[in-house]
């Protein structure tokens, strides 16, 4: 079990046997978050996919903890990241949707973020890659490199962190790839014109692209097994392989600079894969995500953890780990550090909550969710309107094939049910992992619907959710 060694604790233990001048502050551990963009858990080797190539992430899982019940709170990039970096749901921190361009959502000026609080505690703070947060005054970093300088070259992005990592003093590094997000290009020479997912026409210097056959990809149950889906999955896998090579280089840099053993390393995604049925939804494909943690100086590894954790818990957990939680800090998540330390005293969560409101400014569809290990309850606040599409998902070859063929199903779900949703959805996710049998309309579950509705209202009141009014004013 890893134990934190912090200066106040050292003092309390040794003051009785030595003078204050003899007390030496113990080293503080570093923290690295490695964040991918739109990477679903169905596309990692360590999560059971034998085709996609993620050897570096798989080795990280073998040396650390692999979580099977880790959830984002909003399956949209900026909103999800705002929760990760503040410990507040997006409806509470102000980032209701995207921050860039005319979408223009941003956190309230009064919000205190993880980099700000770690900086106050003496940490050097650095970031590389995708930002997708606003305003910068709320999310200050001492060091920053925009990954657009590297295009989708994650190996080069990792190498750019070397000088920051090598410096003296504890550090927090927020490493964010654009992979495997869709981009604005398609493979025009392919009959189905799949999105390229950022794959370059020619490999980046010092790197080698890895391609995948459309015949070998594994089609998850939330997608239909069509030529268009397979073509896009092959591109998606290629982007993930490049992401993995970038992560491998970052781990190499940590080792070469003598910082690997003294660093807490987290791998996570902001939301699920950029396919309909996943990203922007709060079905499990969109919100149940990969989460791998390697504790510093840990001799054990390869453990699988099935406790519920949420992205709103990340900031309070890391501040707890660093001994840097401000006395007046208020979070809507809770620290699961005892779980990382494998403490037998950790009681765990009985449920997690999710809150999605916007993706793009034109994608208004608020949802509030309770997820336990057995059940998922969704309140579709604006259930009267059709479910809106993110522009890249609408344009995807995978979805346009559904429209062209007038398909009844997309994956395991009926297209009509995907587009027009009821006010309440209730799923037994243990027995119905595809979330297609809605129990909310079954009379025998009416009391459960009432109980979950009341629990959601209480959650909304506690987190100052403006949409709590919609229970009364529809």
Coordinates of C-alpha atoms in Angstrom, one line a residue:
X1 CA 0.0 0.0 0.0
X2 CA 1.3 3.5 -0.9
X3 CA 1.4 6.0 1.9
X4 CA 1.7 9.7 1.4
X5 CA 4.6 11.3 3.1
X6 CA 3.9 15.0 3.7
X7 CA 5.9 17.6 5.6
X8 CA 3.3 18.1 8.5
X9 CA 3.1 14.3 9.1
X10 CA 6.9 14.0 9.2
X11 CA 7.1 16.8 11.7
X12 CA 4.5 15.3 14.0
X13 CA 6.4 11.9 14.0
X14 CA 9.9 13.2 14.6
X15 CA 9.7 16.3 16.7
X16 CA 9.9 14.3 19.9
X17 CA 13.3 12.8 18.9
X18 CA 15.1 15.5 17.0
X19 CA 15.3 19.3 16.8
X20 CA 13.3 21.2 14.1
X21 CA 16.5 22.0 12.3
X22 CA 17.1 18.3 11.8
X23 CA 13.7 17.7 10.1
X24 CA 14.0 17.3 6.4
X25 CA 10.9 17.6 4.2
X26 CA 10.1 14.4 2.4
X27 CA 9.9 14.5 -1.4
X28 CA 6.4 15.0 -2.8
X29 CA 5.2 12.8 -5.6
X30 CA 4.5 14.1 -9.1
X31 CA 1.1 13.8 -10.9
X32 CA 0.5 13.1 -14.6
X33 CA -2.9 12.9 -16.3
X34 CA -2.8 11.4 -19.8
X35 CA -6.1 12.3 -21.5
X36 CA -7.3 11.0 -24.8
X37 CA -10.0 12.5 -26.9
X38 CA -13.0 10.2 -27.6
X39 CA -11.5 6.9 -26.6
X40 CA -14.0 4.2 -25.6
X41 CA -13.1 1.4 -23.3
X42 CA -14.1 -1.2 -26.0
X43 CA -10.9 -0.3 -27.9
X44 CA -8.1 -1.2 -25.6
X45 CA -6.2 -4.4 -25.3
X46 CA -6.4 -4.4 -21.5
X47 CA -10.2 -4.0 -21.7
X48 CA -10.5 -7.1 -23.8
X49 CA -10.0 -6.0 -27.4
X50 CA -7.4 -8.4 -29.0
X51 CA -7.1 -6.5 -32.3
X52 CA -6.5 -2.8 -31.5
X53 CA -2.8 -2.3 -30.6
X54 CA -2.3 -0.5 -27.2
X55 CA 0.8 -2.2 -25.7
X56 CA 2.0 0.8 -23.7
X57 CA -1.4 1.3 -22.1
X58 CA -1.7 -2.5 -21.5
X59 CA 1.7 -2.5 -19.7
X60 CA 0.6 0.5 -17.6
X61 CA -2.5 -1.5 -16.6
X62 CA -0.2 -4.5 -15.7
X63 CA 1.8 -2.3 -13.4
X64 CA -1.2 -0.5 -11.8
X65 CA -4.9 -0.5 -11.3
X66 CA -7.5 -1.0 -14.1
X67 CA -10.9 0.3 -13.3
X68 CA -14.0 -1.3 -14.8
X69 CA -16.7 1.1 -13.4
X70 CA -15.2 4.6 -14.1
X71 CA -17.6 7.2 -15.5
X72 CA -17.4 10.7 -17.0
X73 CA -20.2 13.0 -16.0
X74 CA -20.9 14.5 -19.4
X75 CA -20.0 12.8 -22.7
X76 CA -18.8 16.0 -24.4
X77 CA -15.2 17.1 -24.5
X78 CA -15.1 20.6 -22.8
X79 CA -17.9 19.9 -20.3
X80 CA -16.2 16.6 -19.2
X81 CA -12.8 18.2 -18.8
X82 CA -14.2 21.1 -16.8
X83 CA -15.5 18.5 -14.3
X84 CA -12.2 16.6 -14.2
X85 CA -10.3 19.8 -13.5
X86 CA -12.6 21.3 -10.9
X87 CA -14.4 18.6 -9.0
X88 CA -17.7 20.3 -9.9
X89 CA -20.3 19.2 -12.3
X90 CA -20.5 21.2 -15.5
X91 CA -23.8 22.7 -14.6
X92 CA -22.1 24.0 -11.4
X93 CA -18.8 25.3 -12.9
X94 CA -20.5 27.0 -15.9
X95 CA -19.0 24.9 -18.8
X96 CA -22.3 23.7 -20.1
X97 CA -20.8 22.7 -23.5
X98 CA -17.9 23.5 -25.8
X99 CA -15.6 26.5 -25.0
X100 CA -14.3 27.2 -28.5
X101 CA -15.6 29.3 -31.4
X102 CA -19.2 30.6 -31.1
X103 CA -20.2 27.9 -28.6
X104 CA -18.4 30.0 -26.0
X105 CA -19.2 28.3 -22.8
X106 CA -16.7 28.9 -20.0
X107 CA -16.2 28.3 -16.3
X108 CA -17.2 31.0 -13.8
X109 CA -14.5 33.3 -12.7
X110 CA -15.0 32.2 -9.1
X111 CA -14.1 28.5 -9.9
X112 CA -10.9 27.2 -8.4
X113 CA -9.2 24.6 -10.6
X114 CA -6.8 21.7 -10.0
X115 CA -3.8 23.4 -11.6
X116 CA -4.5 26.6 -9.6
X117 CA -4.7 24.7 -6.3
X118 CA -1.7 22.6 -6.9
X119 CA 0.3 25.7 -7.9
X120 CA -0.7 27.3 -4.6
X121 CA 0.7 24.2 -2.9
X122 CA 4.1 24.5 -4.5
X123 CA 3.7 22.3 -7.6
X124 CA 5.0 23.2 -11.0
X125 CA 2.1 22.9 -13.5
X126 CA 2.4 22.1 -17.2
X127 CA 0.1 21.0 -20.0
X128 CA 0.6 19.8 -23.5
X129 CA -2.0 19.4 -26.2
X130 CA -5.7 20.0 -26.4
X131 CA -6.9 22.7 -24.0
X132 CA -10.7 22.9 -24.4
X133 CA -11.1 24.9 -21.2
X134 CA -11.9 28.5 -20.5
X135 CA -11.0 31.1 -19.3
X136 CA -7.3 30.6 -18.9
X137 CA -7.4 32.7 -15.7
X138 CA -9.3 29.9 -14.0
X139 CA -7.0 27.2 -15.4
X140 CA -3.4 28.6 -15.1
X141 CA -0.4 26.5 -16.1
X142 CA 3.2 27.5 -15.7
X143 CA 4.2 25.7 -18.9
X144 CA 2.1 25.0 -21.9
X145 CA 2.4 23.7 -25.5
X146 CA -0.5 23.6 -27.9
X147 CA -0.5 20.3 -29.6
X148 CA -1.6 21.8 -32.8
X149 CA 2.1 22.6 -33.2
X150 CA 2.5 18.8 -33.6
X151 CA -0.7 18.1 -35.5
X152 CA -1.6 14.6 -34.3
X153 CA 2.0 13.6 -33.5
X154 CA 1.8 12.4 -29.9
X155 CA 5.4 11.2 -29.9
X156 CA 6.6 14.7 -30.6
X157 CA 4.2 16.1 -28.1
X158 CA 5.5 13.8 -25.4
X159 CA 9.1 14.7 -26.2
X160 CA 8.3 18.4 -25.8
X161 CA 7.6 17.7 -22.1
X162 CA 11.1 16.5 -21.4
X163 CA 12.6 19.8 -20.1
X164 CA 9.6 20.5 -17.9
X165 CA 9.7 17.0 -16.4
X166 CA 13.5 17.2 -15.8
X167 CA 13.3 20.4 -13.7
X168 CA 13.5 20.2 -9.9
X169 CA 10.5 20.2 -7.7
X170 CA 7.2 18.3 -7.8
X171 CA 5.1 18.8 -10.9
X172 CA 1.6 18.3 -12.3
X173 CA 1.5 17.5 -16.0
X174 CA -1.8 17.5 -18.0
X175 CA -1.0 15.7 -21.2
X176 CA -4.0 15.8 -23.7
X177 CA -4.0 14.2 -27.1
X178 CA -6.3 15.1 -29.9
X179 CA -6.4 11.4 -30.9
X180 CA -8.6 9.5 -31.6
X181 CA -11.0 12.4 -32.2
X182 CA -12.5 12.7 -35.7
X183 CA -11.1 15.4 -37.9
X184 CA -12.5 17.3 -40.9
X185 CA -11.0 15.0 -43.5
X186 CA -12.3 11.8 -45.2
X187 CA -10.5 9.0 -47.1
X188 CA -11.7 10.1 -50.5
X189 CA -10.1 7.1 -52.3
X190 CA -12.2 4.7 -50.2
X191 CA -15.7 3.8 -51.5
X192 CA -17.3 4.6 -48.1
X193 CA -15.3 7.8 -47.4
X194 CA -14.6 7.1 -43.7
X195 CA -13.3 9.9 -41.5
X196 CA -9.5 9.8 -41.1
X197 CA -9.6 10.3 -37.3
X198 CA -6.5 12.4 -37.7
X199 CA -4.4 9.8 -39.4
X200 CA -1.7 11.5 -41.5
X201 CA -1.1 10.8 -45.2
X202 CA 2.5 10.1 -44.3
X203 CA 3.9 9.0 -40.9
X204 CA 5.4 11.7 -38.7
X205 CA 9.2 11.9 -38.4
X206 CA 10.5 9.2 -36.1
X207 CA 7.2 7.3 -36.0
X208 CA 5.6 4.5 -38.0
X209 CA 1.9 4.3 -38.6
X210 CA 0.0 1.1 -37.9
X211 CA -3.0 0.3 -40.1
X212 CA -5.8 -2.1 -39.5
X213 CA -7.9 -4.3 -41.8
X214 CA -11.6 -3.6 -41.9
X215 CA -12.2 -7.3 -41.7
X216 CA -10.4 -7.7 -38.4
X217 CA -11.9 -4.8 -36.4
X218 CA -14.3 -5.7 -33.6
X219 CA -17.7 -4.0 -34.0
X220 CA -19.1 -3.2 -30.5
X221 CA -22.8 -3.8 -29.8
X222 CA -23.7 -0.1 -29.9
X223 CA -22.7 0.0 -33.6
X224 CA -24.1 -1.8 -36.6
X225 CA -21.8 -4.2 -38.5
X226 CA -21.8 -2.4 -41.8
X227 CA -19.0 -1.7 -44.3
X228 CA -19.1 2.0 -43.3
X229 CA -18.7 1.3 -39.6
X230 CA -15.9 -1.2 -40.2
X231 CA -14.1 1.3 -42.4
X232 CA -14.3 4.0 -39.7
X233 CA -13.3 1.6 -37.0
X234 CA -10.2 0.8 -38.9
X235 CA -9.3 4.5 -39.0
X236 CA -10.2 4.8 -35.3
X237 CA -7.9 1.9 -34.4
X238 CA -5.0 3.5 -36.3
X239 CA -5.5 6.8 -34.4
X240 CA -5.6 4.9 -31.1
X241 CA -2.3 3.1 -31.9
X242 CA -0.7 6.5 -32.5
X243 CA -2.0 7.7 -29.2
X244 CA -0.5 4.6 -27.5
X245 CA 2.9 5.3 -29.0
X246 CA 2.8 8.9 -27.7
X247 CA 2.0 7.5 -24.2
X248 CA 4.8 5.1 -24.5
X249 CA 7.2 8.0 -25.3
X250 CA 5.9 10.0 -22.3
X251 CA 6.5 7.0 -20.0
X252 CA 10.0 6.7 -21.5
X253 CA 10.7 10.3 -20.8
X254 CA 9.6 9.9 -17.2
X255 CA 11.9 6.9 -16.8
X256 CA 14.9 8.5 -18.6
X257 CA 14.6 11.6 -16.4
X258 CA 14.4 9.6 -13.2
X259 CA 10.8 10.6 -12.4
X260 CA 8.8 7.4 -13.2
X261 CA 8.9 5.8 -9.8
X262 CA 8.0 9.1 -8.0
X263 CA 5.0 9.8 -10.2
X264 CA 1.3 9.0 -10.0
X265 CA 0.2 8.3 -13.6
X266 CA -3.4 8.3 -14.7
X267 CA -4.8 7.4 -18.1
X268 CA -8.4 8.4 -18.9
X269 CA -10.6 9.6 -21.7
X270 CA -12.9 12.6 -21.7
X271 CA -15.8 10.6 -23.2
X272 CA -16.6 7.6 -25.4
X273 CA -15.9 7.0 -29.0
X274 CA -16.9 9.5 -31.6
X275 CA -19.7 7.4 -33.0
X276 CA -23.5 7.7 -32.7
X277 CA -24.7 5.8 -29.7
X278 CA -21.6 6.7 -27.7
X279 CA -20.3 10.3 -27.6
X280 CA -22.8 13.0 -26.5
X281 CA -25.0 10.2 -25.0
X282 CA -25.2 9.1 -21.4
X283 CA -25.6 5.5 -22.4
X284 CA -22.6 3.5 -21.1
X285 CA -20.8 3.5 -24.4
X286 CA -20.5 7.3 -23.9
X287 CA -19.8 7.5 -20.2
X288 CA -18.3 4.2 -19.0
X289 CA -14.6 4.8 -19.8
X290 CA -11.1 3.5 -19.5
X291 CA -9.3 4.5 -16.3
X292 CA -5.8 3.2 -15.4
X293 CA -3.8 4.4 -12.5
X294 CA -0.2 3.6 -11.6
X295 CA 0.8 4.6 -8.1
X296 CA 4.3 5.8 -7.4
X297 CA 6.8 3.3 -5.9
X298 CA 4.2 0.5 -6.3
X299 CA 5.6 -3.0 -6.3
X300 CA 2.2 -4.6 -7.2
X301 CA 0.1 -4.2 -10.3
X302 CA -2.4 -5.7 -12.6
X303 CA -5.3 -5.4 -10.2
X304 CA -8.8 -4.9 -11.5
X305 CA -11.0 -2.5 -9.5
X306 CA -14.8 -2.6 -9.9
X307 CA -15.7 0.2 -7.5
X308 CA -17.7 3.1 -8.9
X309 CA -15.7 6.2 -9.5
X310 CA -16.6 9.4 -11.3
X311 CA -14.6 12.1 -13.2
X312 CA -16.0 14.6 -10.6
X313 CA -13.9 12.7 -8.1
X314 CA -10.5 13.3 -9.9
X315 CA -9.7 16.8 -8.5
X316 CA -10.5 16.0 -4.8
X317 CA -8.6 12.7 -5.1
X318 CA -5.4 14.3 -6.6
X319 CA -5.4 17.1 -4.1
X320 CA -5.8 14.6 -1.3
X321 CA -2.9 12.6 -2.7
X322 CA -0.7 15.7 -2.9
X323 CA -1.7 16.9 0.6
X324 CA -2.8 20.1 -1.2
X325 CA -6.6 20.4 -0.4
X326 CA -7.4 24.0 0.6
X327 CA -9.2 24.2 3.9
X328 CA -12.1 26.1 2.3
X329 CA -12.3 23.9 -0.8
X330 CA -15.8 22.7 -1.8
X331 CA -16.2 19.8 -4.2
X332 CA -19.1 17.9 -5.6
X333 CA -17.0 14.8 -5.9
X334 CA -15.2 12.8 -3.2
X335 CA -11.6 11.5 -2.8
X336 CA -11.1 7.9 -3.6
X337 CA -7.5 8.0 -2.5
X338 CA -8.0 5.1 0.0
X339 CA -9.2 3.0 -3.0
X340 CA -5.9 3.8 -4.8
X341 CA -4.0 2.9 -1.7
X342 CA -6.0 -0.4 -1.6
X343 CA -7.3 0.5 1.9
X344 CA -9.7 -2.1 3.4
X345 CA -11.5 0.8 5.1
X346 CA -12.7 2.3 1.8
X347 CA -16.5 2.0 1.7
X348 CA -17.1 3.1 -1.9
X349 CA -19.9 4.8 -3.7
X350 CA -23.3 3.3 -4.1
X351 CA -24.0 5.4 -7.2
X352 CA -22.6 8.1 -9.5
X353 CA -24.4 11.0 -11.1
X354 CA -24.1 12.4 -14.6
X355 CA -25.1 15.8 -16.0
X356 CA -25.1 16.7 -19.7
X357 CA -26.7 19.8 -21.2
X358 CA -25.0 20.9 -24.4
X359 CA -22.4 19.6 -26.8
X360 CA -22.2 22.3 -29.5
X361 CA -24.4 25.3 -28.9
X362 CA -26.9 23.8 -31.3
X363 CA -27.0 20.5 -29.4
X364 CA -29.3 21.3 -26.5
X365 CA -30.5 18.1 -24.8
X366 CA -30.2 18.1 -21.0
X367 CA -30.0 14.8 -19.3
X368 CA -29.5 13.9 -15.6
X369 CA -28.5 10.4 -14.7
X370 CA -28.0 8.1 -11.7
X371 CA -25.9 5.0 -12.3
X372 CA -25.4 2.2 -9.8
X373 CA -23.7 -1.1 -10.5
X374 CA -27.1 -2.6 -11.4
X375 CA -29.3 0.2 -12.7
X376 CA -29.1 3.3 -14.9
X377 CA -31.8 6.0 -14.6
X378 CA -32.0 8.8 -17.1
X379 CA -34.2 11.9 -17.0
X380 CA -34.4 13.4 -20.5
X381 CA -35.3 16.9 -19.5
X382 CA -36.2 18.0 -23.1
X383 CA -37.7 14.7 -24.1
X384 CA -40.3 16.4 -26.3
X385 CA -37.7 17.3 -28.9
X386 CA -35.7 14.9 -31.1
X387 CA -32.2 14.0 -29.9
X388 CA -29.8 16.4 -31.6
X389 CA -26.6 15.3 -33.4
X390 CA -23.1 16.6 -33.0
X391 CA -22.1 17.8 -36.5
X392 CA -19.2 15.3 -36.9
X393 CA -21.4 12.3 -35.8
X394 CA -24.2 13.4 -38.2
X395 CA -21.8 13.7 -41.1
X396 CA -20.1 10.3 -40.3
X397 CA -20.2 7.6 -42.9
X398 CA -21.5 5.3 -40.2
X399 CA -24.6 7.4 -39.6
X400 CA -25.2 8.5 -43.2
X401 CA -25.4 4.8 -44.1
X402 CA -28.3 4.5 -41.7
X403 CA -30.1 7.3 -43.4
X404 CA -29.4 6.0 -46.8
X405 CA -30.7 2.5 -46.0
X406 CA -33.5 3.6 -43.8
X407 CA -32.3 1.2 -41.2
X408 CA -34.6 0.2 -38.4
X409 CA -31.7 -0.5 -36.0
X410 CA -28.3 1.1 -35.3
X411 CA -26.5 -1.4 -33.2
X412 CA -28.7 -3.0 -30.7
X413 CA -31.0 0.0 -30.4
X414 CA -33.9 1.0 -32.7
X415 CA -33.2 4.2 -34.6
X416 CA -36.6 5.6 -33.7
X417 CA -35.8 5.0 -30.0
X418 CA -32.5 6.8 -30.4
X419 CA -33.9 9.8 -32.0
X420 CA -37.1 10.3 -29.9
X421 CA -36.6 9.4 -26.3
X422 CA -39.1 9.2 -23.4
X423 CA -39.0 11.4 -20.3
X424 CA -37.5 8.6 -18.2
X425 CA -35.3 5.7 -19.1
X426 CA -34.5 2.9 -16.6
X427 CA -32.2 0.0 -17.4
X428 CA -31.0 -3.1 -15.6
X429 CA -27.4 -2.7 -16.9
X430 CA -26.4 -6.0 -15.3
X431 CA -28.8 -8.0 -17.5
X432 CA -29.3 -5.5 -20.3
X433 CA -25.8 -3.9 -20.9
X434 CA -27.0 -2.5 -24.3
X435 CA -29.6 -0.5 -22.5
X436 CA -32.5 -1.3 -24.8
X437 CA -35.2 -2.6 -22.5
X438 CA -36.6 0.5 -20.9
X439 CA -38.2 -0.5 -17.6
X440 CA -39.5 3.0 -16.7
X441 CA -42.9 2.3 -18.3
X442 CA -43.4 -1.0 -16.6
X443 CA -45.8 -0.7 -13.7
X444 CA -43.7 -2.9 -11.4
X445 CA -40.9 -0.3 -11.6
X446 CA -43.0 2.8 -10.9
X447 CA -41.8 3.1 -7.3
X448 CA -38.2 2.8 -8.4
X449 CA -38.8 5.6 -11.0
X450 CA -40.3 7.8 -8.2
X451 CA -37.4 7.1 -5.9
X452 CA -34.8 7.8 -8.5
X453 CA -36.6 11.0 -9.5
X454 CA -36.5 12.2 -5.9
X455 CA -32.9 11.3 -5.6
X456 CA -32.1 13.3 -8.8
X457 CA -33.9 16.3 -7.5
X458 CA -31.9 16.2 -4.3
X459 CA -28.7 15.9 -6.3
X460 CA -29.7 18.9 -8.4
X461 CA -30.5 21.0 -5.3
X462 CA -27.2 20.1 -3.6
X463 CA -25.2 21.0 -6.8
X464 CA -27.2 24.1 -7.6
X465 CA -28.3 22.8 -10.9
X466 CA -30.4 25.4 -12.7
X467 CA -32.4 22.7 -14.5
X468 CA -33.9 21.5 -11.2
X469 CA -36.7 24.0 -12.1
X470 CA -37.8 21.9 -15.0
X471 CA -39.4 19.5 -12.6
X472 CA -42.0 22.3 -11.9
X473 CA -41.8 24.4 -15.0
X474 CA -41.7 22.3 -18.1

